[in-house]
Coordinates of C-alpha atoms in Angstrom, one line a residue:
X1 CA 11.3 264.1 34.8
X2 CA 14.8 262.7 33.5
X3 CA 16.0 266.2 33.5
X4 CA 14.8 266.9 36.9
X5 CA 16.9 264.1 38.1
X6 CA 19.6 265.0 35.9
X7 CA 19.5 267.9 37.4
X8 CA 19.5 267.2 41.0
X9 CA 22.2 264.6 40.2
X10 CA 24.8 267.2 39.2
X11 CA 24.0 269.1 42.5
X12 CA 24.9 266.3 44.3
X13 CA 28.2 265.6 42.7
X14 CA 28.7 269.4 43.0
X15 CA 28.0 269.3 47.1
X16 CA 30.0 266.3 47.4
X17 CA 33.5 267.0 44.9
X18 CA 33.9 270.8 45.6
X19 CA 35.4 272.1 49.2
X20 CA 34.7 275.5 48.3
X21 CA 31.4 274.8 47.0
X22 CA 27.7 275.2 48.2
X23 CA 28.2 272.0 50.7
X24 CA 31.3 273.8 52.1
X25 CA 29.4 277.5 52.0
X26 CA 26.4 276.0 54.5
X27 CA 28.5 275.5 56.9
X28 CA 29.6 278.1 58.8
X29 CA 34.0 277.6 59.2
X30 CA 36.7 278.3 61.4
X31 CA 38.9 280.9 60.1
X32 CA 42.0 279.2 58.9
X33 CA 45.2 279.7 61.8
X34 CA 48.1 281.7 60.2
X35 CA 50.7 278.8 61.4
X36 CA 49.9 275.3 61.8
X37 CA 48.2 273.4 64.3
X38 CA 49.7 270.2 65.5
X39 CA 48.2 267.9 68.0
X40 CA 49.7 266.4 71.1
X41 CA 48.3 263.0 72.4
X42 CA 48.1 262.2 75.6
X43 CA 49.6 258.6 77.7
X44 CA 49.2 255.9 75.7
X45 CA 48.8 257.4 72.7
X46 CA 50.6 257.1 69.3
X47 CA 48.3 257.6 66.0
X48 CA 45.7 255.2 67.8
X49 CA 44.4 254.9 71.2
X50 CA 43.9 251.0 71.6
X51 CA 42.8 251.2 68.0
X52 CA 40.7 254.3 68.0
X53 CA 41.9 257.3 65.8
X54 CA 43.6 259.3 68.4
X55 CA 42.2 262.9 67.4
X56 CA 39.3 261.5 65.9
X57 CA 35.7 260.9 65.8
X58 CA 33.8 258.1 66.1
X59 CA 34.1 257.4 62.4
X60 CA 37.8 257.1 62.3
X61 CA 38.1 261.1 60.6
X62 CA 41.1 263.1 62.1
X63 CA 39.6 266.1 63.4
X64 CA 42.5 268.4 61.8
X65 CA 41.6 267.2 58.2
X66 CA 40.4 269.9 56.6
X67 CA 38.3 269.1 53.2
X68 CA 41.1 269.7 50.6
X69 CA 40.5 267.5 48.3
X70 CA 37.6 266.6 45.4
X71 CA 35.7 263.2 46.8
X72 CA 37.0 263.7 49.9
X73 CA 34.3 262.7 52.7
X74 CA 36.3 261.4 55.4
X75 CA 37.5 265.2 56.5
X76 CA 36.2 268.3 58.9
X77 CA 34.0 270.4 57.1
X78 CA 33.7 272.9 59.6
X79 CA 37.7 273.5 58.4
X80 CA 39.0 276.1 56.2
X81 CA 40.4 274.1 53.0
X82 CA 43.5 275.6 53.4
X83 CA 43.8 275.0 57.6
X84 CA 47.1 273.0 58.1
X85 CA 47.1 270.6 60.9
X86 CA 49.2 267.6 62.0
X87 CA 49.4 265.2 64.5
X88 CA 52.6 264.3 66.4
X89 CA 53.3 261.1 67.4
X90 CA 55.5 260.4 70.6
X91 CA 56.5 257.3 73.1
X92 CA 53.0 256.5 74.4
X93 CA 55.1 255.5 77.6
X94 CA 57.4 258.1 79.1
X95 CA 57.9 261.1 81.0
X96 CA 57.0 264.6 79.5
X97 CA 60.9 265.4 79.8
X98 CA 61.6 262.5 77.0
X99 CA 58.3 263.2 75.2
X100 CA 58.5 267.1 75.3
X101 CA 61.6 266.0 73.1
X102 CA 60.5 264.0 70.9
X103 CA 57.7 266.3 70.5
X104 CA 60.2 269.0 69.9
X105 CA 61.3 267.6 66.7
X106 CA 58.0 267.0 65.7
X107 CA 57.5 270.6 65.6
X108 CA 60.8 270.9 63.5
X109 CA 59.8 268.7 61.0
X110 CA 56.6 270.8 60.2
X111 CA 58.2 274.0 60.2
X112 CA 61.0 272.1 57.5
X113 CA 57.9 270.9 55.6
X114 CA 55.5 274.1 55.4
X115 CA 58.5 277.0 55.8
X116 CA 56.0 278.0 59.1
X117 CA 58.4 280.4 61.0
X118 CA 55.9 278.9 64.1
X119 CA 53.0 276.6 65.7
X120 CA 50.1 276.3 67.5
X121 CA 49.5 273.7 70.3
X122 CA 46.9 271.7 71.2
X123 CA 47.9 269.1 74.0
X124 CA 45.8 266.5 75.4
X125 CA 46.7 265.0 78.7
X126 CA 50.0 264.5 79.0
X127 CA 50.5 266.3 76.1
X128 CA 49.7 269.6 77.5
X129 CA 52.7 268.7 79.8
X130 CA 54.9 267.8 76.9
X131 CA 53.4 271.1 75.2
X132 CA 55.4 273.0 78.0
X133 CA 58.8 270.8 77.6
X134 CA 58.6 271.0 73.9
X135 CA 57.8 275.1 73.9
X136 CA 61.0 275.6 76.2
X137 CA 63.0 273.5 74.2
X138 CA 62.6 274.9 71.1
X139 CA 63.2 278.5 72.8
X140 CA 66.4 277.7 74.0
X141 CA 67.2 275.9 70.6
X142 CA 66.3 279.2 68.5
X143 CA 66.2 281.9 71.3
X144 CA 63.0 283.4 70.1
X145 CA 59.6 281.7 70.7
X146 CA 58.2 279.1 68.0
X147 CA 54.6 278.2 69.8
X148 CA 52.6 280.9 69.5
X149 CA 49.1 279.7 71.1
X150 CA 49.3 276.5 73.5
X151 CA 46.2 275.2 74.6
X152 CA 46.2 272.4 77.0
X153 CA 42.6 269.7 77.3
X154 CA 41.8 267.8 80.1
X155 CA 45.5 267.8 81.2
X156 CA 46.8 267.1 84.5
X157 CA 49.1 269.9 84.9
X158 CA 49.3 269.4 89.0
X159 CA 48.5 265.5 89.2
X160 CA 46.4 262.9 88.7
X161 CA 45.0 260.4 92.0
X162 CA 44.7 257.7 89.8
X163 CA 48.6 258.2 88.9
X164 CA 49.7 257.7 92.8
X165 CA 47.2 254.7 93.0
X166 CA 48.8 253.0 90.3
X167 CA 52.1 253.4 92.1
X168 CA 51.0 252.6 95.6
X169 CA 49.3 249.0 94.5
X170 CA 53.2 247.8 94.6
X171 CA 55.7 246.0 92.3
X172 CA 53.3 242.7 91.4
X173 CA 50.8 245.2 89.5
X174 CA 53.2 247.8 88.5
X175 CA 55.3 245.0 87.0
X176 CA 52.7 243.9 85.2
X177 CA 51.9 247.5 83.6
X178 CA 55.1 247.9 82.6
X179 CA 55.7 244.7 81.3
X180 CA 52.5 245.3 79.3
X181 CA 53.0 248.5 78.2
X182 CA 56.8 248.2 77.4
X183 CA 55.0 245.5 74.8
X184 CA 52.9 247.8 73.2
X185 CA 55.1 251.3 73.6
X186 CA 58.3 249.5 71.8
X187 CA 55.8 247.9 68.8
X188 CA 54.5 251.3 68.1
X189 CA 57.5 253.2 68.7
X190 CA 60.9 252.6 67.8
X191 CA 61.7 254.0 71.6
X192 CA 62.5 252.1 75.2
X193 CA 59.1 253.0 76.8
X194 CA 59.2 253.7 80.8
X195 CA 55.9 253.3 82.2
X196 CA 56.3 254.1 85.8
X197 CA 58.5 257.3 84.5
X198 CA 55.7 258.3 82.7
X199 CA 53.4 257.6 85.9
X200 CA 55.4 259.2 88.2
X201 CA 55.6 262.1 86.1
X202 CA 51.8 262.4 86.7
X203 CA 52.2 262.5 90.2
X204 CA 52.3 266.2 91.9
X205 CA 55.1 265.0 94.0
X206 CA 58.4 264.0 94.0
X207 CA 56.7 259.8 94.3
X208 CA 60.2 258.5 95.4
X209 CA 62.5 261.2 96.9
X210 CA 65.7 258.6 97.7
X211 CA 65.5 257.0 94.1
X212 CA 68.0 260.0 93.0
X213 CA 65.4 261.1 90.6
X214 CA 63.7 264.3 91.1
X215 CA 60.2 263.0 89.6
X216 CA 56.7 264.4 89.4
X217 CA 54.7 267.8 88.0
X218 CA 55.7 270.0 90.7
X219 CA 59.5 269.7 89.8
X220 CA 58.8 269.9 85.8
X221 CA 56.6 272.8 85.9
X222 CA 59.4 274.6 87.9
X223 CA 61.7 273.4 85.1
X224 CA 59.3 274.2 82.4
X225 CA 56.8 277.1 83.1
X226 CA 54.4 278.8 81.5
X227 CA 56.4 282.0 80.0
X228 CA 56.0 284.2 77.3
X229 CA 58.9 284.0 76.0
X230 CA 58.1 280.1 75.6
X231 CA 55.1 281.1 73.7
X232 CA 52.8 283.8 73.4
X233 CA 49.3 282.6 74.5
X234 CA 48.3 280.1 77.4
X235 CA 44.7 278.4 77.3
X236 CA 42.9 275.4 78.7
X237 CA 39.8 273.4 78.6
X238 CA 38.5 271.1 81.4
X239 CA 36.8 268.1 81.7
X240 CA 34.7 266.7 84.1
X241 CA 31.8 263.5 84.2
X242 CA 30.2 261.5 86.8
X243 CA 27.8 258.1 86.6
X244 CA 26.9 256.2 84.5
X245 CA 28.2 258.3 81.4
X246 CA 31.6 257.9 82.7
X247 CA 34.1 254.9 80.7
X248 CA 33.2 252.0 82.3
X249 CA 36.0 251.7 82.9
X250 CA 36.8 255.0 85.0
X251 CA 33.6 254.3 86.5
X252 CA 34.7 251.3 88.0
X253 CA 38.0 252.4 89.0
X254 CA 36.5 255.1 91.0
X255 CA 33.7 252.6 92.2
X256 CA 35.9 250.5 93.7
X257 CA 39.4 251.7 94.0
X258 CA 40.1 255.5 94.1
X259 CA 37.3 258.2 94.1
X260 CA 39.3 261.6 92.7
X261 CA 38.1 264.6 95.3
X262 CA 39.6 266.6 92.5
X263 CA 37.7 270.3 93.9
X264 CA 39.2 271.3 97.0
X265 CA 42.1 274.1 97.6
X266 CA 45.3 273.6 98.6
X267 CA 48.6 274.7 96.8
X268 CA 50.5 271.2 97.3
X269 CA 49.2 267.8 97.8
X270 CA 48.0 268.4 101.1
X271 CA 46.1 265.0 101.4
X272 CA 49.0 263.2 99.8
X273 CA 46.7 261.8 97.1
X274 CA 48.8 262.5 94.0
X275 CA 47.5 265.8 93.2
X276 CA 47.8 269.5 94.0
X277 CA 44.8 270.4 96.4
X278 CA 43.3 268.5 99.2
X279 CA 39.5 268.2 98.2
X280 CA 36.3 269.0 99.4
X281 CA 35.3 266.0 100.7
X282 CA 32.4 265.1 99.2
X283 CA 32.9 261.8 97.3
X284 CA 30.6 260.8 94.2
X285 CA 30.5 264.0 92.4
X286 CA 31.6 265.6 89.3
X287 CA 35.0 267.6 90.2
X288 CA 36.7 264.8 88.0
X289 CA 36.5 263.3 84.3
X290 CA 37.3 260.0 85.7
X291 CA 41.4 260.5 85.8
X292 CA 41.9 264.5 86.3
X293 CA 40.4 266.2 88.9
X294 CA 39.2 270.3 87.6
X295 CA 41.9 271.1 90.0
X296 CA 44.6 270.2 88.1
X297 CA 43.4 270.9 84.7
X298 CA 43.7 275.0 84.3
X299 CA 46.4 276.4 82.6
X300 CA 46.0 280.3 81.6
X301 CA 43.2 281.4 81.1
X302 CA 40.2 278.8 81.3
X303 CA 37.8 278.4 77.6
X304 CA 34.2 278.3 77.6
X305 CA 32.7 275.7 74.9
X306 CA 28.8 275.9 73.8
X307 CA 28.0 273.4 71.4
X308 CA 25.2 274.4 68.8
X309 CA 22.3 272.4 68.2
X310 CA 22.5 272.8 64.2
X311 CA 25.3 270.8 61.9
X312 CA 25.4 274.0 59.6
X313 CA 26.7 276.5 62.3
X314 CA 29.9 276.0 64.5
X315 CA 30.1 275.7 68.3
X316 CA 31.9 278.4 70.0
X317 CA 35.1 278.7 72.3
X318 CA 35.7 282.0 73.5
X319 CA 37.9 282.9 77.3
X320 CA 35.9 283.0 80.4
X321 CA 36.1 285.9 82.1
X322 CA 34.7 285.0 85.5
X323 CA 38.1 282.4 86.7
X324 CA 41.2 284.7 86.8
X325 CA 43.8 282.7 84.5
X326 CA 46.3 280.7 86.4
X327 CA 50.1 282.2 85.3
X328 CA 52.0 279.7 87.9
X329 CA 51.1 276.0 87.4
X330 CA 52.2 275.6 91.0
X331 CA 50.5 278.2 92.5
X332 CA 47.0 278.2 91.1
X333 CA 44.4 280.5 93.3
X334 CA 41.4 278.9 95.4
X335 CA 38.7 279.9 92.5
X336 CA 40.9 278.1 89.8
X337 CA 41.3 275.1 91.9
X338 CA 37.2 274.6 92.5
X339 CA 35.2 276.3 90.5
X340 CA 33.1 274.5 87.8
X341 CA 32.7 277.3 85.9
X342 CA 32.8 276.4 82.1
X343 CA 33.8 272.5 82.4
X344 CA 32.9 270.3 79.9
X345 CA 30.6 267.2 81.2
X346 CA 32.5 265.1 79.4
X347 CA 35.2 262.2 80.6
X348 CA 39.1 261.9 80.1
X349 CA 38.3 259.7 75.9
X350 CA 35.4 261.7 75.2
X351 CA 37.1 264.4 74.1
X352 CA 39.6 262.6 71.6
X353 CA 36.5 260.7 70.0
X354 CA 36.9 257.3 72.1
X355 CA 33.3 256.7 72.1
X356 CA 30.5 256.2 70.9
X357 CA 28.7 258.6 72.8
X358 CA 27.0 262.6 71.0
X359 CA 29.6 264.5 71.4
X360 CA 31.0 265.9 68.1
X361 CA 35.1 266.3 68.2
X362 CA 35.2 267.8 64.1
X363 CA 33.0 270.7 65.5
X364 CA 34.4 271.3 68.8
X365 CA 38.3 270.9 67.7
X366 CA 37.1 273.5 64.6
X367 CA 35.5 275.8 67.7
X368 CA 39.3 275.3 69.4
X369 CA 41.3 276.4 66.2
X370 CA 39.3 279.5 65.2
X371 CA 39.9 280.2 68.6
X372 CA 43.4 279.7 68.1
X373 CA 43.0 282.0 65.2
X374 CA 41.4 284.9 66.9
X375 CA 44.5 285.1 69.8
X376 CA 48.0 284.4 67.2

């Protein structure tokens, strides 16, 4: 019997030390991305979200952490071994015209550190806007194009209600944000934060035309479209989640405050709520994931995610054929401004593994970066 156990005991250690080993093999993997993947957070964000592993899962493991290493646990075993992946870190509190910057050099210093000639994108939230600032500003730095795939999650590409309604409550609460979050930016950052730039920047409109500050997503997706030359493949995934498995949070913002009619058509902000469309008027439905309505979200063309049931096998990402992509941020069609097709009944923090709730971030970020691999 000692033998048996001896046995079974070097199994183990073999399972648990080895990342090519059995343990790795009974998984199936995402094939390993030619350049590197880094990671964009969204507002608010730095290597934490209010202590929560920005990028993570609900165990505190960053979901680009490949298993590299002998005794390494804490990693994503649905990860080639040899997938390189990094997370940026940006003001948590600014507009995507600063952050797209500072996100910029990000992307320098990776390409200094691994030689990579490019990079692949992955922007949550704001940081799919950033995404955009950062591509065209390393394209006019190099004249040649160093993102190759960008892929934008849950972003509010055309505007965000909740953005305006933070504005409109007037200066004694918007004070108080940005006394709050100039606090928190500045201790995490060694950056002056701007809160209400950052806010108005998630507002479709220009929020204060006589300020002398051309504000808002309409204006910067003019300034910094999607282009090929920028980089050489556009994606998005969308978000939407209604009741009670919303944030409470979001929940109660929408309860009480602002209810996001984020499905309705409309090129501009036609009901002057802060975002692109003008809604369908139905209120208490799920055309929102609790701060981006689905008709802001698209950029390119949209992703289809199917989760599998089974730990071993991976979940799958692959382009969904039915929505035409949108190629103008500003111009988006009817069908790519309403149609649920393909969106993720998830809210705004599921997705970046501010839970706890089941969904699994290392397997569906793994689904996002063999997807990347399939289209560099």
């Amino acid at each position: 019997m000692s033998g048996i156990r001896n046995a079974a005991l070097l199994v183990c250690v073999f399972l648990l030390t080895s990342p090519d080993s059995a343990r790795a093999q009974f998984n199936e993997r995402a094939q390993k991305t030619r350049y590197p993947v880094v990671f964009a957070h969204g507002l608010g964000g730095f290597d934490n979200l209010l202590g929560l592993l920005y990028f993570g899962d609900d165990l505190g493991t960053f979901v680009g952490d490949a298993c590299d290493e002998p005794f390494e646990v804490a990693c994503n075993p649905y990860l080639n071994a040899g997938q390189r992946a990094y997370s940026a870190q940006v003001a948590p509190f600014q507009s995507s015209e600063v952050r797209g910057l500072q996100l910029a050099d990000e992307i320098e210093g990776v390409l200094a550190t691994t030689g990579a000639t490019r990079v692949n994108l992955i922007g949550h939230s704001q940081g799919g806007s950033d995404s955009l600032k950062a591509a065209r500003t390393l394209y006019t730095c190099k004249r040649r194009a160093v993102v190759d795939v960008m892929v934008s999650v849950s972003s509010p590409l055309r505007g965000s209600p909740v953005a305006k309604f933070v504005l409109d409550t007037g200066p004694t609460v918007t004070d108080l944000a940005d006394f709050l979050a100039k606090i928190y930016g500045d201790a995490v950052y060694d950056e002056d934060s701007a809160p209400i730039a950052a806010v108005k920047q998630l507002v479709y409109n220009d929020y204060d035309p006589n300020d002398g500050v051309t504000t808002g997503a309409k204006a910067f997706n003019a300034a910094n479209p999607m282009d090929s030359r920028y980089a050489s493949h556009y994606a998005s995934l969308m978000t939407a989640q209604w009741g009670l498995n919303l944030n409470p949070s979001f929940l109660a913002v929408q309860q009480l405050f602002v209810d996001i009619d984020g499905d309705g058509y409309c090129v501009d902000d036609c009901d002057n709520d802060g975002a692109a469309g003008r809604g369908d008027g139905i209120p208490n439905e799920r055309d929102d994931d609790g701060v981006v309505g689905i008709n802001s979200q698209q950029m390119g063309p949209r992703l289809r995610y199917t989760p599998v049931t089974s730990s071993l096998k991976m979940d799958t990402i692959v382009r969904d054929t039915s929505i035409d992509p949108v190629t103008n941020l500003n111009a988006p069609g009817s069908e790519q401004m309403t149609s649920m097709s393909s969106v993720i009944d998830q809210d705004h923090l599921d997705v970046v593994g501010f839970g706890p709730d089941l969904f699994n971030e290392r397997k569906f970020y793994s689904a996002l970066i063999h997807y990347i691999s399939q289209n560099e």
